[in-house]
């Protein structure tokens, strides 16, 4: 378990049809046991703390159509999750149709 973890999520309706969301996660240092397949032993690895920022925006085109976009890990923070390197900055987007 990390020393501390704090999350903040802000959602704001910019205009009548445009919505924005910003999420921030601050995670403290933690010790992670890593398995060594050659010695069959676990070693402790100290994972440094990190901060990630995610940003999402959507635009309501009509009652049934919405265009959206999202950036995860906006600051391209390098960190590990359970001993695995987390992906860098990611971009996602799409169109949503409600029938």
mmCIF file of C-alpha atoms in Angstrom:
data_model
loop_
_atom_site.group_PDB
_atom_site.id
_atom_site.type_symbol
_atom_site.label_atom_id
_atom_site.label_comp_id
_atom_site.label_asym_id
_atom_site.label_seq_id
_atom_site.Cartn_x
_atom_site.Cartn_y
_atom_site.Cartn_z
ATOM 1 C CA UNK A 1 0.000 0.000 0.000
ATOM 2 C CA UNK A 2 1.266 3.501 -0.757
ATOM 3 C CA UNK A 3 2.034 5.974 2.015
ATOM 4 C CA UNK A 4 -0.852 8.096 0.770
ATOM 5 C CA UNK A 5 -3.166 8.450 -2.224
ATOM 6 C CA UNK A 6 -5.302 11.472 -3.008
ATOM 7 C CA UNK A 7 -7.667 11.916 -5.922
ATOM 8 C CA UNK A 8 -9.403 15.032 -7.169
ATOM 9 C CA UNK A 9 -11.953 15.165 -9.955
ATOM 10 C CA UNK A 10 -13.407 18.406 -11.314
ATOM 11 C CA UNK A 11 -16.247 18.505 -13.807
ATOM 12 C CA UNK A 12 -17.328 21.781 -15.388
ATOM 13 C CA UNK A 13 -19.996 22.652 -17.934
ATOM 14 C CA UNK A 14 -18.142 25.264 -20.017
ATOM 15 C CA UNK A 15 -21.016 26.158 -22.288
ATOM 16 C CA UNK A 16 -24.458 24.686 -22.797
ATOM 17 C CA UNK A 17 -23.072 21.826 -24.938
ATOM 18 C CA UNK A 18 -19.402 21.559 -23.850
ATOM 19 C CA UNK A 19 -18.385 19.629 -20.744
ATOM 20 C CA UNK A 20 -14.815 19.336 -19.374
ATOM 21 C CA UNK A 21 -13.380 17.027 -16.739
ATOM 22 C CA UNK A 22 -9.949 17.082 -15.050
ATOM 23 C CA UNK A 23 -8.793 14.270 -12.779
ATOM 24 C CA UNK A 24 -5.628 14.304 -10.655
ATOM 25 C CA UNK A 25 -4.219 11.355 -8.691
ATOM 26 C CA UNK A 26 -1.317 11.821 -6.264
ATOM 27 C CA UNK A 27 0.175 8.578 -4.999
ATOM 28 C CA UNK A 28 2.980 8.245 -2.444
ATOM 29 C CA UNK A 29 5.920 5.836 -2.271
ATOM 30 C CA UNK A 30 5.253 2.138 -1.759
ATOM 31 C CA UNK A 31 7.226 -1.093 -1.385
ATOM 32 C CA UNK A 32 6.364 -3.739 -3.973
ATOM 33 C CA UNK A 33 7.475 -7.384 -3.799
ATOM 34 C CA UNK A 34 8.845 -8.457 -7.200
ATOM 35 C CA UNK A 35 9.182 -12.143 -8.036
ATOM 36 C CA UNK A 36 12.535 -13.282 -9.497
ATOM 37 C CA UNK A 37 11.884 -16.287 -11.762
ATOM 38 C CA UNK A 38 15.548 -17.361 -11.694
ATOM 39 C CA UNK A 39 15.911 -17.572 -7.891
ATOM 40 C CA UNK A 40 12.197 -18.066 -7.091
ATOM 41 C CA UNK A 41 12.474 -15.395 -4.418
ATOM 42 C CA UNK A 42 10.717 -12.089 -3.954
ATOM 43 C CA UNK A 43 12.695 -8.883 -3.700
ATOM 44 C CA UNK A 44 11.384 -5.594 -2.387
ATOM 45 C CA UNK A 45 11.267 -2.717 -4.865
ATOM 46 C CA UNK A 46 10.499 0.835 -3.764
ATOM 47 C CA UNK A 47 8.116 2.512 -6.186
ATOM 48 C CA UNK A 48 8.503 6.308 -6.121
ATOM 49 C CA UNK A 49 5.400 8.400 -5.725
ATOM 50 C CA UNK A 50 3.809 9.981 -8.771
ATOM 51 C CA UNK A 51 1.082 12.346 -9.935
ATOM 52 C CA UNK A 52 -1.097 11.745 -12.972
ATOM 53 C CA UNK A 53 -3.448 14.184 -14.678
ATOM 54 C CA UNK A 54 -6.292 13.135 -16.979
ATOM 55 C CA UNK A 55 -8.363 15.493 -19.134
ATOM 56 C CA UNK A 56 -11.643 14.826 -20.946
ATOM 57 C CA UNK A 57 -13.898 17.056 -23.057
ATOM 58 C CA UNK A 58 -17.162 16.299 -24.806
ATOM 59 C CA UNK A 59 -19.417 18.270 -27.115
ATOM 60 C CA UNK A 60 -23.158 17.501 -27.353
ATOM 61 C CA UNK A 61 -23.890 17.936 -31.073
ATOM 62 C CA UNK A 62 -27.584 17.060 -30.719
ATOM 63 C CA UNK A 63 -29.850 15.141 -28.334
ATOM 64 C CA UNK A 64 -28.486 11.835 -29.613
ATOM 65 C CA UNK A 65 -24.939 12.688 -30.869
ATOM 66 C CA UNK A 66 -21.904 13.463 -28.740
ATOM 67 C CA UNK A 67 -18.237 13.939 -29.739
ATOM 68 C CA UNK A 68 -15.689 13.234 -26.999
ATOM 69 C CA UNK A 69 -11.934 13.227 -26.445
ATOM 70 C CA UNK A 70 -9.697 12.214 -23.557
ATOM 71 C CA UNK A 71 -5.995 12.445 -22.648
ATOM 72 C CA UNK A 72 -4.722 10.086 -19.948
ATOM 73 C CA UNK A 73 -1.443 10.811 -18.166
ATOM 74 C CA UNK A 74 -1.362 14.307 -19.681
ATOM 75 C CA UNK A 75 2.038 15.133 -18.141
ATOM 76 C CA UNK A 76 3.554 11.845 -19.471
ATOM 77 C CA UNK A 77 4.602 10.761 -15.967
ATOM 78 C CA UNK A 78 6.798 7.632 -15.796
ATOM 79 C CA UNK A 79 5.681 5.225 -13.059
ATOM 80 C CA UNK A 80 5.068 1.557 -12.359
ATOM 81 C CA UNK A 81 1.935 -0.279 -11.270
ATOM 82 C CA UNK A 82 2.596 -3.510 -9.338
ATOM 83 C CA UNK A 83 6.085 -3.645 -10.829
ATOM 84 C CA UNK A 84 5.010 -3.081 -14.451
ATOM 85 C CA UNK A 85 5.809 0.118 -16.308
ATOM 86 C CA UNK A 86 2.639 2.113 -16.929
ATOM 87 C CA UNK A 87 1.925 3.389 -20.433
ATOM 88 C CA UNK A 88 2.825 6.981 -21.216
ATOM 89 C CA UNK A 89 0.439 9.627 -22.470
ATOM 90 C CA UNK A 90 -2.638 8.216 -24.221
ATOM 91 C CA UNK A 91 -5.143 9.897 -26.545
ATOM 92 C CA UNK A 92 -8.682 8.616 -27.047
ATOM 93 C CA UNK A 93 -11.725 9.954 -28.816
ATOM 94 C CA UNK A 94 -14.939 9.023 -30.463
ATOM 95 C CA UNK A 95 -18.491 9.706 -31.371
ATOM 96 C CA UNK A 96 -21.381 8.501 -29.230
ATOM 97 C CA UNK A 97 -24.859 7.864 -30.618
ATOM 98 C CA UNK A 98 -27.754 7.276 -28.221
ATOM 99 C CA UNK A 99 -30.627 5.460 -29.930
#
